[in-house]
Coordinates of C-alpha atoms in Angstrom, one line a residue:
Chain A
Q239 CA 90.1 26.8 30.3
S240 CA 92.8 24.2 29.9
V241 CA 92.5 20.7 31.4
L242 CA 96.1 20.9 32.8
T243 CA 96.8 23.9 35.0
Q244 CA 100.0 25.9 34.7
P245 CA 101.0 29.3 36.1
P246 CA 100.7 31.9 33.3
S247 CA 104.1 33.4 34.0
A248 CA 107.4 32.7 35.7
S249 CA 110.6 34.6 35.9
G250 CA 114.2 34.4 37.1
T251 CA 117.6 36.0 36.7
P252 CA 120.5 34.4 34.8
G253 CA 122.0 31.5 36.7
Q254 CA 118.9 30.9 38.9
R255 CA 116.8 27.8 39.1
V256 CA 113.1 28.1 38.2
T257 CA 110.3 25.5 38.3
I258 CA 107.0 25.4 36.4
S259 CA 104.2 23.4 37.8
C260 CA 101.5 21.4 35.9
S261 CA 98.4 20.1 37.7
G262 CA 96.0 17.6 36.3
S263 CA 93.8 14.7 37.4
S264 CA 93.6 11.0 37.7
S265 CA 92.5 10.6 34.0
N266 CA 95.5 12.4 32.6
I267 CA 98.7 13.0 34.6
G268 CA 97.6 10.4 37.2
S269 CA 97.4 7.7 34.5
N270 CA 99.8 8.7 31.8
T271 CA 103.3 10.2 31.5
V272 CA 103.8 13.9 31.1
N273 CA 105.6 15.8 28.3
W274 CA 107.0 19.3 28.2
Y275 CA 107.4 21.5 25.1
Q276 CA 109.3 24.7 24.7
Q277 CA 108.1 27.3 22.2
L278 CA 110.5 30.1 21.4
P279 CA 108.9 33.3 20.1
G280 CA 107.6 32.9 16.5
T281 CA 108.6 29.3 16.2
A282 CA 106.9 25.8 16.4
P283 CA 106.9 24.0 19.7
K284 CA 109.9 21.7 20.4
L285 CA 109.9 18.6 22.6
L286 CA 111.8 19.3 25.8
I287 CA 111.0 16.4 28.2
Y288 CA 109.1 13.2 27.5
S289 CA 107.9 10.3 29.7
N290 CA 108.0 12.6 32.8
N291 CA 111.7 13.0 33.0
Q292 CA 113.5 11.9 29.8
R293 CA 115.4 14.4 27.7
P294 CA 115.7 14.0 23.9
S295 CA 119.2 14.2 22.6
G296 CA 120.4 17.8 22.3
V297 CA 118.4 19.1 25.2
P298 CA 120.8 20.4 27.9
D299 CA 120.7 18.7 31.3
R300 CA 119.8 22.0 32.8
F301 CA 116.2 21.0 32.0
S302 CA 114.6 18.3 34.1
G303 CA 111.1 16.9 34.7
S304 CA 109.4 15.1 37.5
K305 CA 105.9 13.8 38.3
S306 CA 104.1 12.9 41.5
G307 CA 100.5 11.8 41.6
T308 CA 98.5 14.1 39.5
S309 CA 101.1 16.9 39.3
A310 CA 104.3 17.4 37.3
S311 CA 107.0 20.0 37.2
L312 CA 109.7 21.3 34.9
A313 CA 112.9 22.6 36.5
I314 CA 115.4 24.8 34.7
S315 CA 118.7 25.3 36.4
G316 CA 121.5 27.8 35.4
L317 CA 118.9 30.0 33.7
Q318 CA 120.0 31.6 30.5
S319 CA 118.6 34.4 28.4
E320 CA 117.8 31.9 25.5
D321 CA 115.5 30.0 27.8
E322 CA 113.0 32.9 27.5
A323 CA 110.0 31.1 25.9
D324 CA 106.6 29.6 26.5
Y325 CA 106.5 26.2 28.1
Y326 CA 103.6 23.7 27.8
C327 CA 102.9 20.5 29.7
A328 CA 100.9 17.8 28.0
A329 CA 99.5 14.3 28.6
W330 CA 97.0 11.8 27.1
D331 CA 93.6 12.0 28.9
D332 CA 91.9 8.6 29.2
S333 CA 88.4 10.1 29.9
L334 CA 88.4 12.7 27.2
K335 CA 90.3 10.4 24.8
K336 CA 92.6 13.2 23.6
V337 CA 95.9 14.9 24.2
V338 CA 95.4 17.7 26.7
F339 CA 97.8 20.7 27.2
G340 CA 98.4 23.1 29.9
G341 CA 97.6 26.8 29.2
G342 CA 101.3 27.5 28.9
T343 CA 103.8 29.4 31.1
K344 CA 105.7 32.4 29.8
L345 CA 109.2 32.4 31.2
T346 CA 111.0 35.7 31.4
V347 CA 114.7 36.0 32.1
L348 CA 115.2 39.2 34.0
Chain B
Q2 CA 117.1 14.3 9.5
V3 CA 113.5 13.8 10.5
Q4 CA 111.5 16.7 9.2
L5 CA 107.9 17.7 8.6
V6 CA 107.3 20.5 6.0
Q7 CA 103.8 22.0 5.8
S8 CA 102.1 23.9 3.1
G9 CA 101.9 27.7 3.0
A10 CA 99.5 30.2 4.5
E11 CA 95.9 30.2 3.5
V12 CA 93.1 32.9 3.6
K13 CA 89.6 31.6 3.5
K14 CA 86.1 33.0 3.7
P15 CA 83.7 31.9 6.5
G16 CA 81.9 28.7 5.5
A17 CA 84.7 27.5 3.2
S18 CA 87.1 24.6 3.8
V19 CA 90.9 24.4 4.1
K20 CA 93.3 21.5 3.5
V21 CA 96.8 21.7 4.9
S22 CA 99.5 19.3 3.9
C23 CA 102.4 17.9 6.0
K24 CA 105.2 16.2 4.1
A25 CA 107.4 13.8 6.1
S26 CA 111.0 13.0 5.4
G27 CA 113.9 11.3 7.1
Y28 CA 112.0 8.3 8.5
T29 CA 109.4 5.6 7.5
F30 CA 106.2 7.6 7.2
T31 CA 103.9 4.7 8.0
S32 CA 105.7 3.8 11.2
Y33 CA 104.5 6.8 13.4
D34 CA 101.2 8.5 14.0
I35 CA 100.7 12.1 12.7
N36 CA 98.8 14.5 15.0
W37 CA 97.4 18.0 14.3
V38 CA 97.5 20.8 16.9
R39 CA 96.4 24.4 16.4
Q40 CA 97.3 27.6 18.1
A41 CA 95.3 30.9 17.9
T42 CA 97.3 34.1 18.1
G43 CA 98.5 34.6 21.6
Q44 CA 96.8 31.5 22.8
G45 CA 97.8 28.0 23.9
L46 CA 98.0 24.7 22.1
E47 CA 94.9 22.8 21.2
W48 CA 94.9 19.1 20.0
M49 CA 92.7 18.3 17.0
G50 CA 93.3 14.7 16.2
W51 CA 95.6 11.8 15.1
M52 CA 96.1 9.4 12.2
N53 CA 97.9 6.2 11.9
P54 CA 99.5 6.5 8.4
N55 CA 99.8 2.7 8.0
S56 CA 96.2 1.8 8.6
G57 CA 94.6 5.2 8.0
N58 CA 92.8 5.0 11.3
T59 CA 92.0 8.3 12.8
G60 CA 90.8 9.9 16.1
Y61 CA 89.4 13.4 16.5
A62 CA 88.8 15.7 19.5
Q63 CA 85.1 15.9 20.1
K64 CA 85.2 19.7 19.5
F65 CA 86.1 19.1 15.9
Q66 CA 84.1 15.9 15.1
G67 CA 82.3 16.3 11.9
R68 CA 84.4 19.2 10.7
V69 CA 87.9 17.8 10.6
T70 CA 89.3 15.0 8.4
I71 CA 92.9 13.7 8.5
T72 CA 94.0 11.7 5.5
R73 CA 97.3 10.6 4.0
N74 CA 99.0 9.7 0.7
T75 CA 101.6 7.1 1.6
S76 CA 103.2 7.2 -1.9
I77 CA 104.5 10.7 -1.2
S78 CA 104.7 10.5 2.6
T79 CA 102.2 13.3 3.1
A80 CA 99.5 13.8 5.7
Y81 CA 96.6 16.2 5.2
M82 CA 94.2 18.0 7.6
E83 CA 91.0 19.3 6.2
L84 CA 88.8 21.6 8.2
S85 CA 85.3 22.6 6.9
S86 CA 82.7 25.1 7.7
L87 CA 85.3 27.6 8.7
R88 CA 84.5 30.4 11.1
S89 CA 86.6 33.4 12.3
E90 CA 87.5 31.4 15.5
D91 CA 89.3 28.9 13.3
T92 CA 92.0 31.6 12.5
A93 CA 95.1 30.0 13.9
V94 CA 98.5 28.4 13.1
Y95 CA 98.0 24.7 12.4
Y96 CA 100.9 22.3 13.2
C97 CA 101.4 18.7 12.3
A98 CA 103.6 16.6 14.6
R99 CA 105.0 13.1 14.5
A100 CA 104.0 11.1 17.6
R101 CA 106.1 8.6 19.5
R102 CA 104.5 6.1 21.9
L103 CA 106.0 4.2 24.8
G104 CA 103.9 2.5 27.5
R105 CA 101.6 5.2 28.9
G106 CA 103.4 7.9 27.1
Y107 CA 102.5 9.7 23.8
W108 CA 104.6 12.7 22.7
F109 CA 105.2 14.8 19.7
D110 CA 108.6 15.1 18.0
P111 CA 109.3 16.8 15.7
W112 CA 106.7 19.4 14.7
G113 CA 106.1 21.0 11.4
Q114 CA 106.8 24.7 10.9
G115 CA 103.1 25.6 11.1
T116 CA 100.6 26.9 8.6
L117 CA 98.7 30.1 9.3
V118 CA 95.0 29.8 8.3
T119 CA 93.1 33.1 8.3
V120 CA 89.3 33.1 8.1
S121 CA 88.0 36.5 7.1
S122 CA 85.2 37.8 4.9

């Protein structure tokens, strides 16, 4: 059981916009910023979004993040086949004194 | 470019220990925390702990307290994660990751390529 809650799966067709939610509590998302990681099949996770809504250099602006209260979301617009991957949200938890992850969302491009 | 390169796959028997290395390049090793995260096959990401390579200070997830030790050798820009009293449930890919910190944010970039540790009798 993950501390942050994500839907296990999401899907969309090429060109569509999809969103992935991440729900937490006051000790994690409510107090700290949220990060998103993309894990392509068979590879290590890669930073996608940091500090709620910041994109590292090289990440397309099709990817965007937002946070409100104790929830966050990742939006992917103009969906492409190469976006098919697992997506994880993460944040520091002040009560547990550790980094907590969501269970991951498997994105399928139909 | 900033890179973390981990040691190769390991096969261990239950009760043994494993030590995984993570060699950093492309940046000043002592300027950023190193964290360890593991992932069992088909499962999600699980945070294990962090280390400040400059001071050697560490912090571990309660689940691994007493079994995990993160150390470093600054002369060769390498961090290590040792996990003892291995059991079958420890079979997983272990990742190191460089941490960045800003205000209330703490994120990982980049990650090492991962090291598969298999625990089997």
